[in-house]
PDB file of C-alpha atoms and ligand atoms in Angstrom:
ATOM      1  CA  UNK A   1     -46.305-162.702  38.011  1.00  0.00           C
ATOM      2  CA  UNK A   2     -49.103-161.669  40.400  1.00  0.00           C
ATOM      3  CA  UNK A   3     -50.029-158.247  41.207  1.00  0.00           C
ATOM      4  CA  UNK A   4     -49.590-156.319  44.108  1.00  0.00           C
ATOM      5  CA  UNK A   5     -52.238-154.989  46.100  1.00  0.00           C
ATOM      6  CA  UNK A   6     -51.122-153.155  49.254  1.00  0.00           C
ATOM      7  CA  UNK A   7     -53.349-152.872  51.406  1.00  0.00           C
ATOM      8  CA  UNK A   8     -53.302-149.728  53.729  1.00  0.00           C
ATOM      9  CA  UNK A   9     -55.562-149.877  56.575  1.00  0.00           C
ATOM     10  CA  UNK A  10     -52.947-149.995  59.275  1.00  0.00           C
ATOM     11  CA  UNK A  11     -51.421-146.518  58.189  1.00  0.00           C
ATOM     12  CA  UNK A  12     -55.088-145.336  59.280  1.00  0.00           C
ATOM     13  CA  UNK A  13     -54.895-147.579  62.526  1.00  0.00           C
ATOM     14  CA  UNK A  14     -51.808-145.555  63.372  1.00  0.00           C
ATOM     15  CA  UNK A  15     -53.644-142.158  62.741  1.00  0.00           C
ATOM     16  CA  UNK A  16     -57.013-143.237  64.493  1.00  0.00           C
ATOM     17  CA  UNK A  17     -54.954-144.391  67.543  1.00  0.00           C
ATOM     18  CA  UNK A  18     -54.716-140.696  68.356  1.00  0.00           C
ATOM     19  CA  UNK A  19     -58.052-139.660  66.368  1.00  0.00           C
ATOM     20  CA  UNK A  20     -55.495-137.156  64.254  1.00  0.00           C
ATOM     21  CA  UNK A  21     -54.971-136.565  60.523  1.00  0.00           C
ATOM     22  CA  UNK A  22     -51.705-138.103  60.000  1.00  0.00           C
ATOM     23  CA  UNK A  23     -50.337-140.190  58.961  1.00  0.00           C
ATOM     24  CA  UNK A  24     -52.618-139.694  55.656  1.00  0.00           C
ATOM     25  CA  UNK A  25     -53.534-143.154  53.874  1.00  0.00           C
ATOM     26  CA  UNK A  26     -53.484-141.212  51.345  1.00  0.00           C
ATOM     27  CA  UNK A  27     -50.091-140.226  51.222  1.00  0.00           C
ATOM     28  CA  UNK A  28     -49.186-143.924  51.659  1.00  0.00           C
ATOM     29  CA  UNK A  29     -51.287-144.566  48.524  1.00  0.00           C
ATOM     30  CA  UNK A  30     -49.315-142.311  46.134  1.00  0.00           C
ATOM     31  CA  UNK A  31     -46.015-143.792  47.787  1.00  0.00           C
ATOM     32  CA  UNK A  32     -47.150-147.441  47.377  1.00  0.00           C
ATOM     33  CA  UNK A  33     -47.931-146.426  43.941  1.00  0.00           C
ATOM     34  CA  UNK A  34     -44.778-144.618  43.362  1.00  0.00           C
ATOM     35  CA  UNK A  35     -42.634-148.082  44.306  1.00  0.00           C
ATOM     36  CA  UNK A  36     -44.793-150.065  41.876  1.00  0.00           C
ATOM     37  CA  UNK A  37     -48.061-151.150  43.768  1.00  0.00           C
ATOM     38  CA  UNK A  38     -50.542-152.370  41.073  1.00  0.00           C
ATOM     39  CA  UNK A  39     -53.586-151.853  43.649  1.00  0.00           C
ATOM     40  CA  UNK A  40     -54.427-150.348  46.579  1.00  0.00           C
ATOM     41  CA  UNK A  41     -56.809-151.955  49.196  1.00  0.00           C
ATOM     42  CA  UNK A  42     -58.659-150.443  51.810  1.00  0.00           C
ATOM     43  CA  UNK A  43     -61.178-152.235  53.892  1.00  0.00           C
ATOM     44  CA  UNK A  44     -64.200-150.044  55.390  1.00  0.00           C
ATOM     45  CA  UNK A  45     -64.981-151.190  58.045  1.00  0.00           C
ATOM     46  CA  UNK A  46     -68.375-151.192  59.838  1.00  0.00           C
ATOM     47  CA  UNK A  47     -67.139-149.903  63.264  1.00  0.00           C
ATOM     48  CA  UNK A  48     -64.606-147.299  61.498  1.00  0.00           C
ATOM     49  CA  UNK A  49     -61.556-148.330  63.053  1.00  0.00           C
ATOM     50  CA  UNK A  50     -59.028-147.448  60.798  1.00  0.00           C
ATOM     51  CA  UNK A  51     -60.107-146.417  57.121  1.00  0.00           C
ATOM     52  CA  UNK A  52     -62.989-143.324  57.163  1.00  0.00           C
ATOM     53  CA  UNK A  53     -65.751-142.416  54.499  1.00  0.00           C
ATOM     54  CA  UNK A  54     -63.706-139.433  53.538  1.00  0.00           C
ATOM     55  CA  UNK A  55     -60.456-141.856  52.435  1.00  0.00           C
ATOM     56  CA  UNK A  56     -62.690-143.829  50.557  1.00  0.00           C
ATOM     57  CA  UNK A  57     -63.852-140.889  48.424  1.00  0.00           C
ATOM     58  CA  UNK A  58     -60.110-138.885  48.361  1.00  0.00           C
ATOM     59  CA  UNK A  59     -58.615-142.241  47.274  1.00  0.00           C
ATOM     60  CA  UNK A  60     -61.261-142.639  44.930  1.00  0.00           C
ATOM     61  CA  UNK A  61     -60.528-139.623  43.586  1.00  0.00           C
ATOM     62  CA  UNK A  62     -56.240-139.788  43.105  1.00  0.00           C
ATOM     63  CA  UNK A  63     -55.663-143.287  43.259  1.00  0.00           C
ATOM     64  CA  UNK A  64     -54.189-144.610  39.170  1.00  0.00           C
ATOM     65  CA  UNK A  65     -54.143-147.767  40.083  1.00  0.00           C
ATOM     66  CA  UNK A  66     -57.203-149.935  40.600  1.00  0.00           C
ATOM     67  CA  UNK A  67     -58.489-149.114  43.892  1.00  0.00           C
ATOM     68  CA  UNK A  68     -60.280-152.389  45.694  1.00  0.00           C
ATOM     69  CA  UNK A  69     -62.625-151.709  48.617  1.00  0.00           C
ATOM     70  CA  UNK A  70     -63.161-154.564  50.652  1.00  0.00           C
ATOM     71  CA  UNK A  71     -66.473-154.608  52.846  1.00  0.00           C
ATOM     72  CA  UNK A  72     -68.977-156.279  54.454  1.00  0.00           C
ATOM     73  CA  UNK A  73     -72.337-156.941  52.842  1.00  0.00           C
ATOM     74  CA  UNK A  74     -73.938-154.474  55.129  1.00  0.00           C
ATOM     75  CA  UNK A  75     -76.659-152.045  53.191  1.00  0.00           C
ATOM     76  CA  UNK A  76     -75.220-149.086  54.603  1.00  0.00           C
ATOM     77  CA  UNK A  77     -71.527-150.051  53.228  1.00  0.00           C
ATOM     78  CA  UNK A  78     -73.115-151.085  49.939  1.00  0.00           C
ATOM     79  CA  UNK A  79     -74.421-147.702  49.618  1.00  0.00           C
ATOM     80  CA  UNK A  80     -71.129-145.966  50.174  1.00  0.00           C
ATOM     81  CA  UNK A  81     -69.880-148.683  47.487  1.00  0.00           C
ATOM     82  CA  UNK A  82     -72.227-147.540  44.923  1.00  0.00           C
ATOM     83  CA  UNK A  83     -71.851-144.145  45.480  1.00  0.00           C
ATOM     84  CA  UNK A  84     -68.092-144.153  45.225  1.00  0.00           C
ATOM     85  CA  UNK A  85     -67.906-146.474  42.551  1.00  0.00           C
ATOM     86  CA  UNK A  86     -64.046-147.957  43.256  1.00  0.00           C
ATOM     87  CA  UNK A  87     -62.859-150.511  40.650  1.00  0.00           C
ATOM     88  CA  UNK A  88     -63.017-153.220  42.637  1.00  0.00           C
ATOM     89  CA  UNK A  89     -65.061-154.461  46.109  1.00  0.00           C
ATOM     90  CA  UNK A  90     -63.669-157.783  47.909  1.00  0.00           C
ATOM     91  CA  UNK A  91     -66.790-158.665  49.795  1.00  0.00           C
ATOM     92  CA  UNK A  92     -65.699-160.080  53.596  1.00  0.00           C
ATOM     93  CA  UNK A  93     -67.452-161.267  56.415  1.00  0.00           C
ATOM     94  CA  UNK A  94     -67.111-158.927  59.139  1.00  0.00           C
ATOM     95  CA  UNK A  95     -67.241-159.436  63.112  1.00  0.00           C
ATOM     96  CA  UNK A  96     -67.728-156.207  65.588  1.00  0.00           C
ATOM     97  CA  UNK A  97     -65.026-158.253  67.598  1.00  0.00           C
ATOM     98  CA  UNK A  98     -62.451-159.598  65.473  1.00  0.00           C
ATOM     99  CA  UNK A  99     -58.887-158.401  65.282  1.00  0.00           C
ATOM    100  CA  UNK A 100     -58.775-159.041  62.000  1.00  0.00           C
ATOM    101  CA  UNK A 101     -61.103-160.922  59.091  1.00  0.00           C
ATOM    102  CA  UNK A 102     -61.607-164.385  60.240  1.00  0.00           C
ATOM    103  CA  UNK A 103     -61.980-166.805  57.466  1.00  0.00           C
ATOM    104  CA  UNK A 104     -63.663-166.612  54.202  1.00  0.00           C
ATOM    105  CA  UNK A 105     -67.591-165.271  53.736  1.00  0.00           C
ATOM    106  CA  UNK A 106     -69.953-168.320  53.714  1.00  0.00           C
ATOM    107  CA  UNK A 107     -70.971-167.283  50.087  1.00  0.00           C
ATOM    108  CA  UNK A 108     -73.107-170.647  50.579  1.00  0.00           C
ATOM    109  CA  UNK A 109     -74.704-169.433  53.607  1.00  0.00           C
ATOM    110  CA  UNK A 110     -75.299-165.987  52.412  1.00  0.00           C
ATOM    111  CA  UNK A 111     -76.154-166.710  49.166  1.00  0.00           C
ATOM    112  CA  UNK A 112     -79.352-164.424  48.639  1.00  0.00           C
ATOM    113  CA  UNK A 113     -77.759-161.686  49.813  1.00  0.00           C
ATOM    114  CA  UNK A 114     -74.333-161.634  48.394  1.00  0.00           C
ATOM    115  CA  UNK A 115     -75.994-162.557  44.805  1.00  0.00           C
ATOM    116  CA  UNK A 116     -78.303-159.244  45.327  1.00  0.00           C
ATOM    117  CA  UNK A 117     -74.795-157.187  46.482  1.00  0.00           C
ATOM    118  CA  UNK A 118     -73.213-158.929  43.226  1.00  0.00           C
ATOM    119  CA  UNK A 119     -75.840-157.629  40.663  1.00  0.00           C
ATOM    120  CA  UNK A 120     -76.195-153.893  42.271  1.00  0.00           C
ATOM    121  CA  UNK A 121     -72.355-153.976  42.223  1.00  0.00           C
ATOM    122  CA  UNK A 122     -72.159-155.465  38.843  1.00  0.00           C
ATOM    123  CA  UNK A 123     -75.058-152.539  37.748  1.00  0.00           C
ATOM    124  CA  UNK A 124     -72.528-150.149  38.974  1.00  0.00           C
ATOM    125  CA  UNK A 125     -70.464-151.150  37.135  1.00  0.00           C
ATOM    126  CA  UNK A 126     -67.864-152.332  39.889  1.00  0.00           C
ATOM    127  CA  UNK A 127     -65.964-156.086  39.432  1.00  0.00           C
ATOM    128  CA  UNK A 128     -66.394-158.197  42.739  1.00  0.00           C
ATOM    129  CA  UNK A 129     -64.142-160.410  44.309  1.00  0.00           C
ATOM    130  CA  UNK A 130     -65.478-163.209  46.844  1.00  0.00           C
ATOM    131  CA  UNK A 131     -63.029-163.531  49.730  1.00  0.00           C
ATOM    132  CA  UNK A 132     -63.573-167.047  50.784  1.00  0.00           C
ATOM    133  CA  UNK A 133     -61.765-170.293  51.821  1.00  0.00           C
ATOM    134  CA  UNK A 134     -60.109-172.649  49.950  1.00  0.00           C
ATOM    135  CA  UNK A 135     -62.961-174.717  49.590  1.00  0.00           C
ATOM    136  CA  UNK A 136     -64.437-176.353  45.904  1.00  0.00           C
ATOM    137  CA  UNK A 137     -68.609-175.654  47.218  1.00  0.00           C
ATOM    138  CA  UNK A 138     -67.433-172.124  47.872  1.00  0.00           C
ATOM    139  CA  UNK A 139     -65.703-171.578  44.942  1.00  0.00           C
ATOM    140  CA  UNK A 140     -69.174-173.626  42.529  1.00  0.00           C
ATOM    141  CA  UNK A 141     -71.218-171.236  44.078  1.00  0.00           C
ATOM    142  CA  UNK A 142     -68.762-168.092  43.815  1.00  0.00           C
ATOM    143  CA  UNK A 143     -68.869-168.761  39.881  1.00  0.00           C
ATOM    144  CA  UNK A 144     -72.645-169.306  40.103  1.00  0.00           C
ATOM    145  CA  UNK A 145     -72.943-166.210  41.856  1.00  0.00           C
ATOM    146  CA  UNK A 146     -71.286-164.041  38.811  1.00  0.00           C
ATOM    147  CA  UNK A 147     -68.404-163.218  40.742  1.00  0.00           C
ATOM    148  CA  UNK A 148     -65.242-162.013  38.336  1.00  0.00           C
ATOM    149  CA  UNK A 149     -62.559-162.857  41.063  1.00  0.00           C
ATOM    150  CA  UNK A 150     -62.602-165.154  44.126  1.00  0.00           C
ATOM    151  CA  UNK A 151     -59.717-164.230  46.799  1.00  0.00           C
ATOM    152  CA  UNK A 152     -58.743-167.834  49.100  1.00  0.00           C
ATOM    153  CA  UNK A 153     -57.701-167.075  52.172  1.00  0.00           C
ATOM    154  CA  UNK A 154     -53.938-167.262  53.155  1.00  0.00           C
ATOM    155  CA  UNK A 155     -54.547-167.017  56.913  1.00  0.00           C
ATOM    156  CA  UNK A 156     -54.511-170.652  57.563  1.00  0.00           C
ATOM    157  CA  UNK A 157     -51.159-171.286  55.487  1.00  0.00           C
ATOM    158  CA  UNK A 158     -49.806-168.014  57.224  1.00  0.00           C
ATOM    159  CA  UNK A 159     -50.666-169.406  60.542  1.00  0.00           C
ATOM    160  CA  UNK A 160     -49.502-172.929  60.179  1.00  0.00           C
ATOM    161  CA  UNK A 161     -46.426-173.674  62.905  1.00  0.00           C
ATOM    162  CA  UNK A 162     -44.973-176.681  60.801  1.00  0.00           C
ATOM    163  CA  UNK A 163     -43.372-177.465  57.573  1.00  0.00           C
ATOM    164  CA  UNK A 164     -45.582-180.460  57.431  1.00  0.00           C
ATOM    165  CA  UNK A 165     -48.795-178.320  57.920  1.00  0.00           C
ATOM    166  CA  UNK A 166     -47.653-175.823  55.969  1.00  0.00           C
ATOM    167  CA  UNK A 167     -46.808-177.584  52.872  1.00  0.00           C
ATOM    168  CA  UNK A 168     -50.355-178.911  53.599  1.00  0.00           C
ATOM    169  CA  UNK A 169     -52.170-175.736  53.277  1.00  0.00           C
ATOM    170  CA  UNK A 170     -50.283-174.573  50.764  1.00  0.00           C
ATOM    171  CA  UNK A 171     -51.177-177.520  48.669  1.00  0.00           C
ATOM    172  CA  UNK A 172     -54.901-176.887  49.537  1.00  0.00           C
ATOM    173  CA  UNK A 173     -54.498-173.263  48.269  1.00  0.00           C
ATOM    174  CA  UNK A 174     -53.181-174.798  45.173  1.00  0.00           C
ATOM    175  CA  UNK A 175     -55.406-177.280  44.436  1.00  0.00           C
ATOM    176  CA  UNK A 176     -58.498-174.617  45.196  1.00  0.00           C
ATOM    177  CA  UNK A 177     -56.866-172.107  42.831  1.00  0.00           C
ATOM    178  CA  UNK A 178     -56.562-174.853  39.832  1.00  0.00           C
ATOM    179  CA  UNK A 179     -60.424-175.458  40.846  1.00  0.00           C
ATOM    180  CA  UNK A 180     -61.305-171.590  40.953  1.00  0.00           C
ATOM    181  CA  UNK A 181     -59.236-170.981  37.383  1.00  0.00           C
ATOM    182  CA  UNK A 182     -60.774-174.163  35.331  1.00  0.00           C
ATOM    183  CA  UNK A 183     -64.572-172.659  36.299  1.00  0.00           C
ATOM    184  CA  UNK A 184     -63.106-169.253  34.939  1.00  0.00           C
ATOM    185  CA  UNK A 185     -62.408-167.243  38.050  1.00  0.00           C
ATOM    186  CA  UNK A 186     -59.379-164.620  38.656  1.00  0.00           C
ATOM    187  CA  UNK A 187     -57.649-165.993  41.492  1.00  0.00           C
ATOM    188  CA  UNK A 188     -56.765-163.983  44.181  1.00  0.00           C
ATOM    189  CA  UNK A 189     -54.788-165.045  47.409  1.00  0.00           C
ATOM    190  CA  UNK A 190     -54.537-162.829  50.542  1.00  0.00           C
ATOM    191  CA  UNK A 191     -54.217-162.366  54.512  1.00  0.00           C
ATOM    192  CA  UNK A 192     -51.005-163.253  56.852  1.00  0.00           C
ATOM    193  CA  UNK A 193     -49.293-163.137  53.761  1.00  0.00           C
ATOM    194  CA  UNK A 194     -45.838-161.613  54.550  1.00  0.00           C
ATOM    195  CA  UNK A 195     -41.803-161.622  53.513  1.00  0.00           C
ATOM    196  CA  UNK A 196     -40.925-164.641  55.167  1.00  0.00           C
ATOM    197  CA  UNK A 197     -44.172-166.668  53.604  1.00  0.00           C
ATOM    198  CA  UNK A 198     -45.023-164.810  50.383  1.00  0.00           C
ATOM    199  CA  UNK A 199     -43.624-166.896  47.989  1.00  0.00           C
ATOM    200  CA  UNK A 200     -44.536-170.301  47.971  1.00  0.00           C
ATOM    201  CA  UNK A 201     -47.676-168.412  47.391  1.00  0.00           C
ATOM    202  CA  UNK A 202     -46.728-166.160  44.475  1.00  0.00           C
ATOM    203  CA  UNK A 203     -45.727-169.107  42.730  1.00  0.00           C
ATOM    204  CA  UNK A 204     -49.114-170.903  42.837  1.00  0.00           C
ATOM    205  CA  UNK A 205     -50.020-171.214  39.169  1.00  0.00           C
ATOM    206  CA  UNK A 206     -52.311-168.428  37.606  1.00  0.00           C
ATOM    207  CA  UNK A 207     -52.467-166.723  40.840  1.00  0.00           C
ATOM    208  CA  UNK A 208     -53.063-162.990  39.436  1.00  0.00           C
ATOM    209  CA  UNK A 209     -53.324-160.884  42.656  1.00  0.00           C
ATOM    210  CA  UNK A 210     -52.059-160.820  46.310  1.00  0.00           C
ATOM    211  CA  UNK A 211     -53.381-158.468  48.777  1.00  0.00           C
ATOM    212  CA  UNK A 212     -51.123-157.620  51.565  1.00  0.00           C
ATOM    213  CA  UNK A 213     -51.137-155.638  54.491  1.00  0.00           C
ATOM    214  CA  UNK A 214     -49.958-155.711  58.085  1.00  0.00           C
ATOM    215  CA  UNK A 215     -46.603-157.236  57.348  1.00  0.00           C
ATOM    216  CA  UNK A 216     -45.894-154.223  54.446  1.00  0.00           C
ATOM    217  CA  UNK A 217     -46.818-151.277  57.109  1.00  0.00           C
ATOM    218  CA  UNK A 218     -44.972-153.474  59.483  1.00  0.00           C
ATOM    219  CA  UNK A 219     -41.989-153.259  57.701  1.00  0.00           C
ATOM    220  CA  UNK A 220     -42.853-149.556  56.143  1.00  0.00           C
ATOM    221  CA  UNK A 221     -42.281-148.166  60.022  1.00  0.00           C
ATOM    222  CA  UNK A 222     -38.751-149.071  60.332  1.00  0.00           C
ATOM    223  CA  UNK A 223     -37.809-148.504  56.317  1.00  0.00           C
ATOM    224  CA  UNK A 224     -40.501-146.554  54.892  1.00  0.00           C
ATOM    225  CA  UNK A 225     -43.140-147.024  52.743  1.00  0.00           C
ATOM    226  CA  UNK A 226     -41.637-146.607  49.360  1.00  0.00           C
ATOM    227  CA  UNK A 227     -38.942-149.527  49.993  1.00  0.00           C
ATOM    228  CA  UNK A 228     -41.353-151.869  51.893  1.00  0.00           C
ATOM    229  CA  UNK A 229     -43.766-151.991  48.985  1.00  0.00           C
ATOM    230  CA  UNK A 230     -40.824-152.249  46.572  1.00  0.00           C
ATOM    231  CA  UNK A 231     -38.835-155.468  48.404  1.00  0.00           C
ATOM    232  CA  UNK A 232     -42.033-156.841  48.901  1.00  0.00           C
ATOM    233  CA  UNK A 233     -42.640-156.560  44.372  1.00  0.00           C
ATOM    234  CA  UNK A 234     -39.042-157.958  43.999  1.00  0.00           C
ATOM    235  CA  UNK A 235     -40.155-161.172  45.998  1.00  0.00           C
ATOM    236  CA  UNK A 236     -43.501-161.730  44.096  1.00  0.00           C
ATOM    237  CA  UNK A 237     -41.582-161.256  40.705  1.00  0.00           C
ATOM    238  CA  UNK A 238     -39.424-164.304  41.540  1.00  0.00           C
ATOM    239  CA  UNK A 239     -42.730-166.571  40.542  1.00  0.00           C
ATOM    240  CA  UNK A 240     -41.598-169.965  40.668  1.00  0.00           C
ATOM    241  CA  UNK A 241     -38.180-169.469  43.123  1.00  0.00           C
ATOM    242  CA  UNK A 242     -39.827-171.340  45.582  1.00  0.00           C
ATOM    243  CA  UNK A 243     -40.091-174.812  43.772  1.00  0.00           C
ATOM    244  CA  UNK A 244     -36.451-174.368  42.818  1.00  0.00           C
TER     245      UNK A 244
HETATM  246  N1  LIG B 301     -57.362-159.739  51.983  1.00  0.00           N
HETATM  247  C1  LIG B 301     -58.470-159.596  52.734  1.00  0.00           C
HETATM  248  C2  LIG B 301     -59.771-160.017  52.147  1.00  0.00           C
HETATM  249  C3  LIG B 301     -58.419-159.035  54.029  1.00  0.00           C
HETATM  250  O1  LIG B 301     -59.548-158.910  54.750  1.00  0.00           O
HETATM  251  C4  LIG B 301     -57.174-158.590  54.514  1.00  0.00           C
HETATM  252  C5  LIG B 301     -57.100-157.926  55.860  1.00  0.00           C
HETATM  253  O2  LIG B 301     -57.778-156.723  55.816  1.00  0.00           O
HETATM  254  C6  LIG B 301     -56.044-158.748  53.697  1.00  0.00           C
HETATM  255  C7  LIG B 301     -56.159-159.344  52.444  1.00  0.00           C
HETATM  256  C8  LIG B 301     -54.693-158.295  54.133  1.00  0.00           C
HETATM  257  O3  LIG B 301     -54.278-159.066  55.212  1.00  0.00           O
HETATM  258  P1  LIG B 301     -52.935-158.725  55.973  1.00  0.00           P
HETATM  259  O4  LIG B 301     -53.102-157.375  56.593  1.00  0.00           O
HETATM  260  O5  LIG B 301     -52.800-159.830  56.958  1.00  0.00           O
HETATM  261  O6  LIG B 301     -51.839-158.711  54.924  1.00  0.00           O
END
């Protein structure tokens, strides 16, 4: 069964939308915890919209389970990495402009770099996941890299508006996670992932952790936090429901 890492950025959105201090990320940590989250994700962002330096460093600091920073590969967010030491980073490519993370880092493209951000990381003694698109060069040069994890991206299998494309996404998920697992990788699976898609997705084989987000929060407004998190662990436990 694949763990759960709920990701809590848009509890911050809510309390940067008035520039206040609640509600507390923080607070939503401990609850996601309390309900049976197995990670919590946060994603720093460059332009500071929703998570802040200082919930990097509280969560840090009372988070049990394993905390997972995602980030950029930006030297001034690498810093703050190294200095905070979480037990995971997801590294991301990041646009000032984006709503949200669009597609996968070019680990290809950026392959100097994100090698250099692996090994300081790895120093640190931090595990790194590559968040990248179901793709087999991506995932070669992931391993080659020395990442431990690879997370594919879900958005395009969230997003599809058909059975018939999404069956086809969801086999290209599948057939990049075999890929990512026989060259030794954790696999990882995350973004647009949500109750009414989740899981087809859980029941990918070896899949080990699913990071989700907007849809929890979503939900976590109109039934709070605690039960949000929980319904959405009862449908990830079901592995294997979905090709019943
Ligand atoms: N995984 C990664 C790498 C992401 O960038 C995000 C969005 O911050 C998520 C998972 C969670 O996506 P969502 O909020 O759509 O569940």
């Amino acid at each position: 069964m694949p763990k759960l890492g709920v990701n809590i950025d848009h509890v911050a959105t809510i309390r940067q939308a008035r520039r206040t201090i609640e509600p507390d990320p923080v607070w939503a940590a401990a609850l996601a915890e309390l309900a049976g989250a197995d990670g919590i994700t946060v994603h720093l962002r460059e332009d500071r919209r929703h998570i802040q330096d200082r919930d990097v460093r509280v969560l840090r600091d009372t988070v049990q389970v394993k905390l997972n920073l995602e980030m950029s590969i930006s030297e001034e967010i690498v810093q703050i990495a190294l200095a905070t030491k979480p037990g995971q980073v997801t590294l991301v490519p990041e646009k000032r402009t984006e709503v949200t993370t669009e597609g996968g880092l070019d680990v290809i493209a950026h392959r100097v770099r994100v090698k250099d951000v692996i090994d300081r990381l790895h120093a640190a003694g931090i595990e790194v996941s590559l968040f990248i698109d179901a793709d087999r060069d991506q995932i070669d040069v992931s391993k080659e890299l020395g990442a431990e994890a690879v997370e594919l991206h879900t958005g395009c299998y969230a997003d599809a508006l058909t059975e018939v494309s999404r069956a086809k996404e969801l086999a290209k998920l599948t057939d990049a996670g075999a890929f990512a697992v026989q060259n030794g990788l954790l696999l990882h699976m995350g973004h647009g992932l949500a109750y009414r898609n989740v899981v087809p997705v859980a029941s990918i084989p070896n899949v080990c952790e699913l990071n989700i987000g907007h849809s929890i929060v979503a939900r976590a407004v109109m039934v709070g936090f605690e039960r949000a998190v929980r319904e959405m662990k009862e449908l990830i436990s079901v592995t294997g429901r979905a090709s019943e």
